[in-house]
JSON list of N, CA and C in Angstrom, two decimals:
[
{"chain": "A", "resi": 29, "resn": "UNK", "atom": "N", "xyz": [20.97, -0.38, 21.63]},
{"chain": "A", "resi": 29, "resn": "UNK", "atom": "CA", "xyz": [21.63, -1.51, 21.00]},
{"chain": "A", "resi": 29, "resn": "UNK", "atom": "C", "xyz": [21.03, -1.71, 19.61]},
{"chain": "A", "resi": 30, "resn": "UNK", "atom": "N", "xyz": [21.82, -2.26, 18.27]},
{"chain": "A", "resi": 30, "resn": "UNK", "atom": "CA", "xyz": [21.40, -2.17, 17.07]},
{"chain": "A", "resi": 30, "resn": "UNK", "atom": "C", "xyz": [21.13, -3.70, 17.06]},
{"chain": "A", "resi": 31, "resn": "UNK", "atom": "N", "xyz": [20.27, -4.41, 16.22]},
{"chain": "A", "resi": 31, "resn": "UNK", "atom": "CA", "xyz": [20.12, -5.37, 15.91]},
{"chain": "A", "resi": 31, "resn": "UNK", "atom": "C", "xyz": [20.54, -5.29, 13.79]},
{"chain": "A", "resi": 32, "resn": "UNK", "atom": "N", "xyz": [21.90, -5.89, 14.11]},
{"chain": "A", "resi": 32, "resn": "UNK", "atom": "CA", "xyz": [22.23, -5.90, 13.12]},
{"chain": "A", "resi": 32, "resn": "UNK", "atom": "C", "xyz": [21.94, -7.20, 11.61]},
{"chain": "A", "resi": 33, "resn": "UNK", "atom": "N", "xyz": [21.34, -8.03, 12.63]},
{"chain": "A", "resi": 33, "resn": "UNK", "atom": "CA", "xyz": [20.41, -8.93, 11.12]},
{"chain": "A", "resi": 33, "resn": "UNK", "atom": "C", "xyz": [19.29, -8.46, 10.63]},
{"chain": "A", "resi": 34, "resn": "UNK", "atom": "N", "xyz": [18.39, -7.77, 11.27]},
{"chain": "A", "resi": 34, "resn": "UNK", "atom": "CA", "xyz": [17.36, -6.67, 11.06]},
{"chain": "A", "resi": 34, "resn": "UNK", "atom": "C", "xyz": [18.06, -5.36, 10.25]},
{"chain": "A", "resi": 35, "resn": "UNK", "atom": "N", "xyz": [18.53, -4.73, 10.89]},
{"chain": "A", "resi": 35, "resn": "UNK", "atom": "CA", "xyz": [19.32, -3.40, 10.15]},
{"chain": "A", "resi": 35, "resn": "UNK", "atom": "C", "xyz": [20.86, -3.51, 9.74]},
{"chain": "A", "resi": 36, "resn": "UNK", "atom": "N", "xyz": [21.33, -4.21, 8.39]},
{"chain": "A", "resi": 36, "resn": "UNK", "atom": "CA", "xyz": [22.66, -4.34, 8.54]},
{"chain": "A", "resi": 36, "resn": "UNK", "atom": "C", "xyz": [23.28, -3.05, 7.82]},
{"chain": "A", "resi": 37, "resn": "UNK", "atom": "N", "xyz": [24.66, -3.10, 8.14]},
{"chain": "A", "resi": 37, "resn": "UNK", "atom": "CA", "xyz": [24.98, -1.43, 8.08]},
{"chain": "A", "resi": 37, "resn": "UNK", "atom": "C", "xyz": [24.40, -0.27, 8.69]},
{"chain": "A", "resi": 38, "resn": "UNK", "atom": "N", "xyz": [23.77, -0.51, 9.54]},
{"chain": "A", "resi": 38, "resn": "UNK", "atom": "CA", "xyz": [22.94, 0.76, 10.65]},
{"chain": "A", "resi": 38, "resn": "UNK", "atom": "C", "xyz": [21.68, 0.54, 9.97]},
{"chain": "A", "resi": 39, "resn": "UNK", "atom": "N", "xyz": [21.43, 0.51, 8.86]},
{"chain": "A", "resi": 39, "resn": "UNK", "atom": "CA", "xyz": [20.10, 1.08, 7.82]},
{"chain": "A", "resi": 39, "resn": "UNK", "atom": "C", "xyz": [18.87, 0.33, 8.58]},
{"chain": "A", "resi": 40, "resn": "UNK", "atom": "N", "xyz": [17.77, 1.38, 8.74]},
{"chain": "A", "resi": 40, "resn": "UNK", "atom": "CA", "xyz": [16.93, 0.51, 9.23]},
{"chain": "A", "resi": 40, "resn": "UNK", "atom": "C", "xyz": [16.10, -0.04, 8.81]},
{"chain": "A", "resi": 41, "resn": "UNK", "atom": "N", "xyz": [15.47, -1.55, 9.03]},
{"chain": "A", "resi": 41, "resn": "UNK", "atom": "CA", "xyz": [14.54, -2.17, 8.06]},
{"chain": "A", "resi": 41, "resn": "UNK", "atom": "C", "xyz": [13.28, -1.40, 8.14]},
{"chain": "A", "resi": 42, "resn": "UNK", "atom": "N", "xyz": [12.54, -0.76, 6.93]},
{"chain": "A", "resi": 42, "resn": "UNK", "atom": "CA", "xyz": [11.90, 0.08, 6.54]},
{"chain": "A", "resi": 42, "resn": "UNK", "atom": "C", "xyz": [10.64, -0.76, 5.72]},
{"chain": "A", "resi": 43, "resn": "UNK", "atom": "N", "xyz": [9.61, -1.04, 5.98]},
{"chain": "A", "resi": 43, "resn": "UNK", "atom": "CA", "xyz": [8.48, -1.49, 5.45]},
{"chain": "A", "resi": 43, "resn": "UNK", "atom": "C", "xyz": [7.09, -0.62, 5.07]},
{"chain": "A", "resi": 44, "resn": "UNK", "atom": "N", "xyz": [6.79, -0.58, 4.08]},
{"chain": "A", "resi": 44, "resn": "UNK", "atom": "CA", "xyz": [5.51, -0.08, 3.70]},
{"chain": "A", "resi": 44, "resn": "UNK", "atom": "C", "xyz": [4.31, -0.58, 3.00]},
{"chain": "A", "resi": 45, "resn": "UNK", "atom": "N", "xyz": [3.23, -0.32, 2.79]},
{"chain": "A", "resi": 45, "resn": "UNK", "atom": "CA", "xyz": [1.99, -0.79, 2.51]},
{"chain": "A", "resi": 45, "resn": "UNK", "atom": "C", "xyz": [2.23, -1.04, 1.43]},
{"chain": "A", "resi": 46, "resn": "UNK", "atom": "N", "xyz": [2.59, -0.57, 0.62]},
{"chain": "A", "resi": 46, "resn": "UNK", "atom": "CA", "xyz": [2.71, -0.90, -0.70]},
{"chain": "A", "resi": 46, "resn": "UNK", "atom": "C", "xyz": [3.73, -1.94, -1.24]},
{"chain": "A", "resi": 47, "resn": "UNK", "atom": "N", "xyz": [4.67, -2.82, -0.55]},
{"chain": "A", "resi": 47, "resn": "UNK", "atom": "CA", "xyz": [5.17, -3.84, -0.98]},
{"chain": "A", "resi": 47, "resn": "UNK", "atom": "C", "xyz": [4.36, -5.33, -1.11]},
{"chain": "A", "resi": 48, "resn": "UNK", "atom": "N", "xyz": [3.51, -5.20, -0.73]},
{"chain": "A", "resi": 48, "resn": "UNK", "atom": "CA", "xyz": [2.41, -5.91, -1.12]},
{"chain": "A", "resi": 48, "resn": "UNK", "atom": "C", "xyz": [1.95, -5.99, -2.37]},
{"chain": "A", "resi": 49, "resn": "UNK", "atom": "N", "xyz": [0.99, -6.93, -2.68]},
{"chain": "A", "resi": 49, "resn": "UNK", "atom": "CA", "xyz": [0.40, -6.58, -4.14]},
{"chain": "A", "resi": 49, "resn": "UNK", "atom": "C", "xyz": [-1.18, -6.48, -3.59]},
{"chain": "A", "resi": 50, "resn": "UNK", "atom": "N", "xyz": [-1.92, -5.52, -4.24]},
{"chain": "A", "resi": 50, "resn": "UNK", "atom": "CA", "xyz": [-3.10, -4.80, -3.97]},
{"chain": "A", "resi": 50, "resn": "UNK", "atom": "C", "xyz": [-3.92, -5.05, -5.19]},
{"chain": "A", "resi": 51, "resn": "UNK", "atom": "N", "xyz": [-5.34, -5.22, -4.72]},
{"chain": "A", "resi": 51, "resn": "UNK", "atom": "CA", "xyz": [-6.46, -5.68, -5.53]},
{"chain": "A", "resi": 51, "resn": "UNK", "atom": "C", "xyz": [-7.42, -3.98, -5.62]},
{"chain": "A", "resi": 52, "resn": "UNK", "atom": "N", "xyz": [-7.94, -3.56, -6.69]},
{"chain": "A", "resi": 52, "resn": "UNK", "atom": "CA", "xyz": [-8.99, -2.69, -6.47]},
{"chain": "A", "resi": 52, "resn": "UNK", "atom": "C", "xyz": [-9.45, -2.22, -5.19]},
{"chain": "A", "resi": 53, "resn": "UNK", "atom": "N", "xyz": [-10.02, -3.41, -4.75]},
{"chain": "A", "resi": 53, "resn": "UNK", "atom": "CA", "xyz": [-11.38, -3.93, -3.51]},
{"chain": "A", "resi": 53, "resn": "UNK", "atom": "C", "xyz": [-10.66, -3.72, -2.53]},
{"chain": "A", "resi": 54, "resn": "UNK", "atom": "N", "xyz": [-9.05, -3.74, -2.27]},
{"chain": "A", "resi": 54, "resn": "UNK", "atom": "CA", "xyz": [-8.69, -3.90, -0.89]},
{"chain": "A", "resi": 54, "resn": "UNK", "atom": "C", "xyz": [-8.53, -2.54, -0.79]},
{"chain": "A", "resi": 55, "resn": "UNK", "atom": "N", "xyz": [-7.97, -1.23, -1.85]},
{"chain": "A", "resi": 55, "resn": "UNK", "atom": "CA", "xyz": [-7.84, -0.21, -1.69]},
{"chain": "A", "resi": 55, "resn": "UNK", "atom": "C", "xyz": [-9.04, 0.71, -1.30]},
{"chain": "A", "resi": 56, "resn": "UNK", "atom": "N", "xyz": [-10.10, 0.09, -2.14]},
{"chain": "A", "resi": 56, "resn": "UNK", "atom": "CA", "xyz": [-11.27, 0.37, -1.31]},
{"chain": "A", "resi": 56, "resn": "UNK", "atom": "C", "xyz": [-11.41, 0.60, -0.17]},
{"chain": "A", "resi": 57, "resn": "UNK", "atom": "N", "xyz": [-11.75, -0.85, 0.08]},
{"chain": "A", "resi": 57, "resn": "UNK", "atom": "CA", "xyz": [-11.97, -0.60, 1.45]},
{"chain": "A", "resi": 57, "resn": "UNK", "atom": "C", "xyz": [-10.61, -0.02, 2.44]},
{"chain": "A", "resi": 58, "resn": "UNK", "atom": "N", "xyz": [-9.85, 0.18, 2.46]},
{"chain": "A", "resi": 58, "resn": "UNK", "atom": "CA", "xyz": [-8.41, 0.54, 2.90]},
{"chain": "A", "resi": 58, "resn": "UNK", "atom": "C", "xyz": [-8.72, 2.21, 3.35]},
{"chain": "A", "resi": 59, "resn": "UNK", "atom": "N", "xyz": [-9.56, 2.47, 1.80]},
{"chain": "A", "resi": 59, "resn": "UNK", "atom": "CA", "xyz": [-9.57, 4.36, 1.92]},
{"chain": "A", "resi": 59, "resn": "UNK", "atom": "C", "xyz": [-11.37, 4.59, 2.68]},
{"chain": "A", "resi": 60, "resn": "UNK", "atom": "N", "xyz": [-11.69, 3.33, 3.17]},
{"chain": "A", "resi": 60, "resn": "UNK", "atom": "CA", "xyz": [-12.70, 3.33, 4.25]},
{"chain": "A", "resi": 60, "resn": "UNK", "atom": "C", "xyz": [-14.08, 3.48, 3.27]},
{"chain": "A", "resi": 61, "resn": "UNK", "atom": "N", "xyz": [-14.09, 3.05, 2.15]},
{"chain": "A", "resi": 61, "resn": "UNK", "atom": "CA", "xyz": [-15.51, 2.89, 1.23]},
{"chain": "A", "resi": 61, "resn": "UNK", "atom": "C", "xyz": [-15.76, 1.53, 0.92]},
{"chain": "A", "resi": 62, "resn": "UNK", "atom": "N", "xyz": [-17.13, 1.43, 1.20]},
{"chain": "A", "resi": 62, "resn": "UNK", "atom": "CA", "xyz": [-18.03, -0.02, 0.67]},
{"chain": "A", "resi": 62, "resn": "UNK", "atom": "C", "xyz": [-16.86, -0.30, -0.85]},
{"chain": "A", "resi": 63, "resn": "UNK", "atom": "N", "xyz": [-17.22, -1.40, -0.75]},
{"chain": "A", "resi": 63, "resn": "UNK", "atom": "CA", "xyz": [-16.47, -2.27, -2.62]},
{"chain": "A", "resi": 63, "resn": "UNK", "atom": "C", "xyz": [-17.67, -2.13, -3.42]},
{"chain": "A", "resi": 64, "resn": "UNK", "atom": "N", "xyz": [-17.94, -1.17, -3.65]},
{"chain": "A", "resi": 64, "resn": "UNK", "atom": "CA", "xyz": [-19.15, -1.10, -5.04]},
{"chain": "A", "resi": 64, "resn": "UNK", "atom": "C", "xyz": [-18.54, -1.06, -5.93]},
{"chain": "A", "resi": 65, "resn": "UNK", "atom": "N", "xyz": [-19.05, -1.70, -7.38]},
{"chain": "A", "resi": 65, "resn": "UNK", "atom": "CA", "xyz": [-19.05, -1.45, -8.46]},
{"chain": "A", "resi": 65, "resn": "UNK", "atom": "C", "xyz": [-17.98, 0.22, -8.71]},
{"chain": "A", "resi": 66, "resn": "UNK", "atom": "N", "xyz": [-18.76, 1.08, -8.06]},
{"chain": "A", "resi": 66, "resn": "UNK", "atom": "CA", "xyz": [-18.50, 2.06, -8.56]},
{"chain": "A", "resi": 66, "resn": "UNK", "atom": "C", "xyz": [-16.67, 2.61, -7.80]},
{"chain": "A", "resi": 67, "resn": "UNK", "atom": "N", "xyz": [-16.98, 2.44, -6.68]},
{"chain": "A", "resi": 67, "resn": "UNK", "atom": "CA", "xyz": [-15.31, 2.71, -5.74]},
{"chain": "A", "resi": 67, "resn": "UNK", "atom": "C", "xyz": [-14.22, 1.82, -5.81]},
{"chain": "A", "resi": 68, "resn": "UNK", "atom": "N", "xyz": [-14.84, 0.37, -6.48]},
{"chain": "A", "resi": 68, "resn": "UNK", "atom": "CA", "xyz": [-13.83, -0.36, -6.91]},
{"chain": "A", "resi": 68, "resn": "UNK", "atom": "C", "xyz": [-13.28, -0.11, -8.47]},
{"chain": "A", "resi": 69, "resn": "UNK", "atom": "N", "xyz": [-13.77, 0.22, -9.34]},
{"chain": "A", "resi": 69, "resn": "UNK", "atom": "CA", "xyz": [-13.68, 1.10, -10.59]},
{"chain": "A", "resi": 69, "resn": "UNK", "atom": "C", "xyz": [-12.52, 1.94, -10.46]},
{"chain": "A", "resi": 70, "resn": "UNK", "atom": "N", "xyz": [-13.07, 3.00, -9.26]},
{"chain": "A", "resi": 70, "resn": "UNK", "atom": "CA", "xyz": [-12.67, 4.81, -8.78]},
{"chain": "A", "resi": 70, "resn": "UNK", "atom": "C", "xyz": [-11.05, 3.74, -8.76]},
{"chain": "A", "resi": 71, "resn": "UNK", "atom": "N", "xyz": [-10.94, 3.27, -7.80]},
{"chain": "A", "resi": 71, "resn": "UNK", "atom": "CA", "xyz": [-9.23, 2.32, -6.91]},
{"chain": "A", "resi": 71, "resn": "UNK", "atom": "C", "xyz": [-9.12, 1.50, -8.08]},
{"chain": "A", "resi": 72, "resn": "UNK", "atom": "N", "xyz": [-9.95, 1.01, -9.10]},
{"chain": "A", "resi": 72, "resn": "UNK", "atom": "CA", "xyz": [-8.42, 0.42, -10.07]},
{"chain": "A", "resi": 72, "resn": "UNK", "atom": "C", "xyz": [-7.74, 1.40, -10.99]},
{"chain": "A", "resi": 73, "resn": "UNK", "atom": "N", "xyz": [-8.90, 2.41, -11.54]},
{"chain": "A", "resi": 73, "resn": "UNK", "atom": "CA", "xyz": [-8.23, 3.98, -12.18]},
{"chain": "A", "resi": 73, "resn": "UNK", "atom": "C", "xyz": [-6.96, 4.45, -11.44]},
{"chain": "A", "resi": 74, "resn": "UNK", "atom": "N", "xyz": [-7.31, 4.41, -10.03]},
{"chain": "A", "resi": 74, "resn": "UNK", "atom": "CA", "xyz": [-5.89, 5.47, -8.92]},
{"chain": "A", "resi": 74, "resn": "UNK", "atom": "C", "xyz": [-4.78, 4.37, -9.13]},
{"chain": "A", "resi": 75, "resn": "UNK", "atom": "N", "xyz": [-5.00, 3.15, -8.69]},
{"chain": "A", "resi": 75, "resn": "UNK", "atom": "CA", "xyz": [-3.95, 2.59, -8.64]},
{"chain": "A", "resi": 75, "resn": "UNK", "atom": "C", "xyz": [-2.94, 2.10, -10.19]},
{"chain": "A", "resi": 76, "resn": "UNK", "atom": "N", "xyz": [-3.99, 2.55, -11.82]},
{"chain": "A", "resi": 76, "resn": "UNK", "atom": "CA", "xyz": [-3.37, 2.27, -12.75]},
{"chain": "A", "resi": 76, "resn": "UNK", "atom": "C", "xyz": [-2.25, 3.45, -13.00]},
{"chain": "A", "resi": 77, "resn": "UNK", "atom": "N", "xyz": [-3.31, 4.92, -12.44]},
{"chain": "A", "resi": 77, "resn": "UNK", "atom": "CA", "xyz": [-2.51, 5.79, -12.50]},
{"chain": "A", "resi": 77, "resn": "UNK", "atom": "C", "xyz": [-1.08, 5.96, -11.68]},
{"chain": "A", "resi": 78, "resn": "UNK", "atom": "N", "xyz": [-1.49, 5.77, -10.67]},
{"chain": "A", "resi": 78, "resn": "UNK", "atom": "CA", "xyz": [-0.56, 6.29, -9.41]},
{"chain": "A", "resi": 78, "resn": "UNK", "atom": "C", "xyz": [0.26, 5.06, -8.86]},
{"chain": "A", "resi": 79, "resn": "UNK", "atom": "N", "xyz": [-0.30, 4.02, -9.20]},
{"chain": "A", "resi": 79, "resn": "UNK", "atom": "CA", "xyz": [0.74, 2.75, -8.59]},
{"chain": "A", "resi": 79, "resn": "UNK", "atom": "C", "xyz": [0.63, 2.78, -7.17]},
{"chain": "A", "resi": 80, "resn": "UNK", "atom": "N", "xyz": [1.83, 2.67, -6.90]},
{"chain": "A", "resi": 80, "resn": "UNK", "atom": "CA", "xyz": [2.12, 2.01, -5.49]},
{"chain": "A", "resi": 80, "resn": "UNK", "atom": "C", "xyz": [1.89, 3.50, -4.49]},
{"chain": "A", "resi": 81, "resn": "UNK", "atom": "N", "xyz": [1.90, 4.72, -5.25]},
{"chain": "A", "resi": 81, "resn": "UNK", "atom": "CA", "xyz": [1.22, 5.95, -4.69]},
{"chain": "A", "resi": 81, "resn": "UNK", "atom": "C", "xyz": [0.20, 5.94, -3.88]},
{"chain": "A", "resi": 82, "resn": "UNK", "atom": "N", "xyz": [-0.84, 5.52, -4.86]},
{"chain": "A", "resi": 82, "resn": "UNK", "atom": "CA", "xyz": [-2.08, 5.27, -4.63]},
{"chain": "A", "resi": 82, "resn": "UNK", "atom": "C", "xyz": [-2.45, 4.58, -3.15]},
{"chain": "A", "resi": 83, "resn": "UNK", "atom": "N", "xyz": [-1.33, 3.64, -3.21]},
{"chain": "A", "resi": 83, "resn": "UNK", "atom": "CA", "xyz": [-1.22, 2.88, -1.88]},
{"chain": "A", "resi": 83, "resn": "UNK", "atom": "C", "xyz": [-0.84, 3.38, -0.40]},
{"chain": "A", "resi": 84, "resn": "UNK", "atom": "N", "xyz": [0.31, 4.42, -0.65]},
{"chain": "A", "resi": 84, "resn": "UNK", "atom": "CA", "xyz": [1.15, 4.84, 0.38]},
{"chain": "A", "resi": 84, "resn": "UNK", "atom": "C", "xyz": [0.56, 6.26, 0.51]},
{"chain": "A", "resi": 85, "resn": "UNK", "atom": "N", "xyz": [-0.84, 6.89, 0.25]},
{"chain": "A", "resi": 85, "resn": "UNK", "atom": "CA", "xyz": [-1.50, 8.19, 0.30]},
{"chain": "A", "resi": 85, "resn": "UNK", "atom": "C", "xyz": [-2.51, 7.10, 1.61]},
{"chain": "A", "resi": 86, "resn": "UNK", "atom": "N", "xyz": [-2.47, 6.01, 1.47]},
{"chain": "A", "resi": 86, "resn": "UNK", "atom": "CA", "xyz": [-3.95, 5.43, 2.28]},
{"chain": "A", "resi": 86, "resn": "UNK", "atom": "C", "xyz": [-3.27, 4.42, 3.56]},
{"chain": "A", "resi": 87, "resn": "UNK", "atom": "N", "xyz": [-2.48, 4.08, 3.22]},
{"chain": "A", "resi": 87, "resn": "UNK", "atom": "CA", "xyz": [-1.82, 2.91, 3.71]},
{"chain": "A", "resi": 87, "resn": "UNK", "atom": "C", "xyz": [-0.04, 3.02, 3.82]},
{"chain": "A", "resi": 88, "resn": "UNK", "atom": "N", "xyz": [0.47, 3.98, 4.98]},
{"chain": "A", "resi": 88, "resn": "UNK", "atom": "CA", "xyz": [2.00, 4.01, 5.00]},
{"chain": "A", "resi": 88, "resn": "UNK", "atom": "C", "xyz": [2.62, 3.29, 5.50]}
]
């Protein structure tokens, strides 16, 4: 049976990590490293580069 207020037109409601908005520190810790200085640095570089990438490589 389809639940069609959830999926309208068949399509199914599809959610990912990255519709969120993400801090350095959470990607951090997300990719399983302490929030140092230094890994919170590393995750704001990935995420300036890579965006919402960055997110959905750690968090799908």
């Amino acid at each position: 049976m389809q639940n069609t207020e959830a999926e309208p037109f068949g399509t199914p409601l599809i959610r990912t990590g990255a519709e969120q908005p993400w801090e350095p520190e959470d990607l951090a810790v997300a990719q399983g490293k302490d929030p140092t200085p230094e890994n919170v640095a590393r995750a704001k570089a990935e995420l300036e580069r890579d965006g919402a990438a960055a997110i959905e490589r750690t968090v799908p």
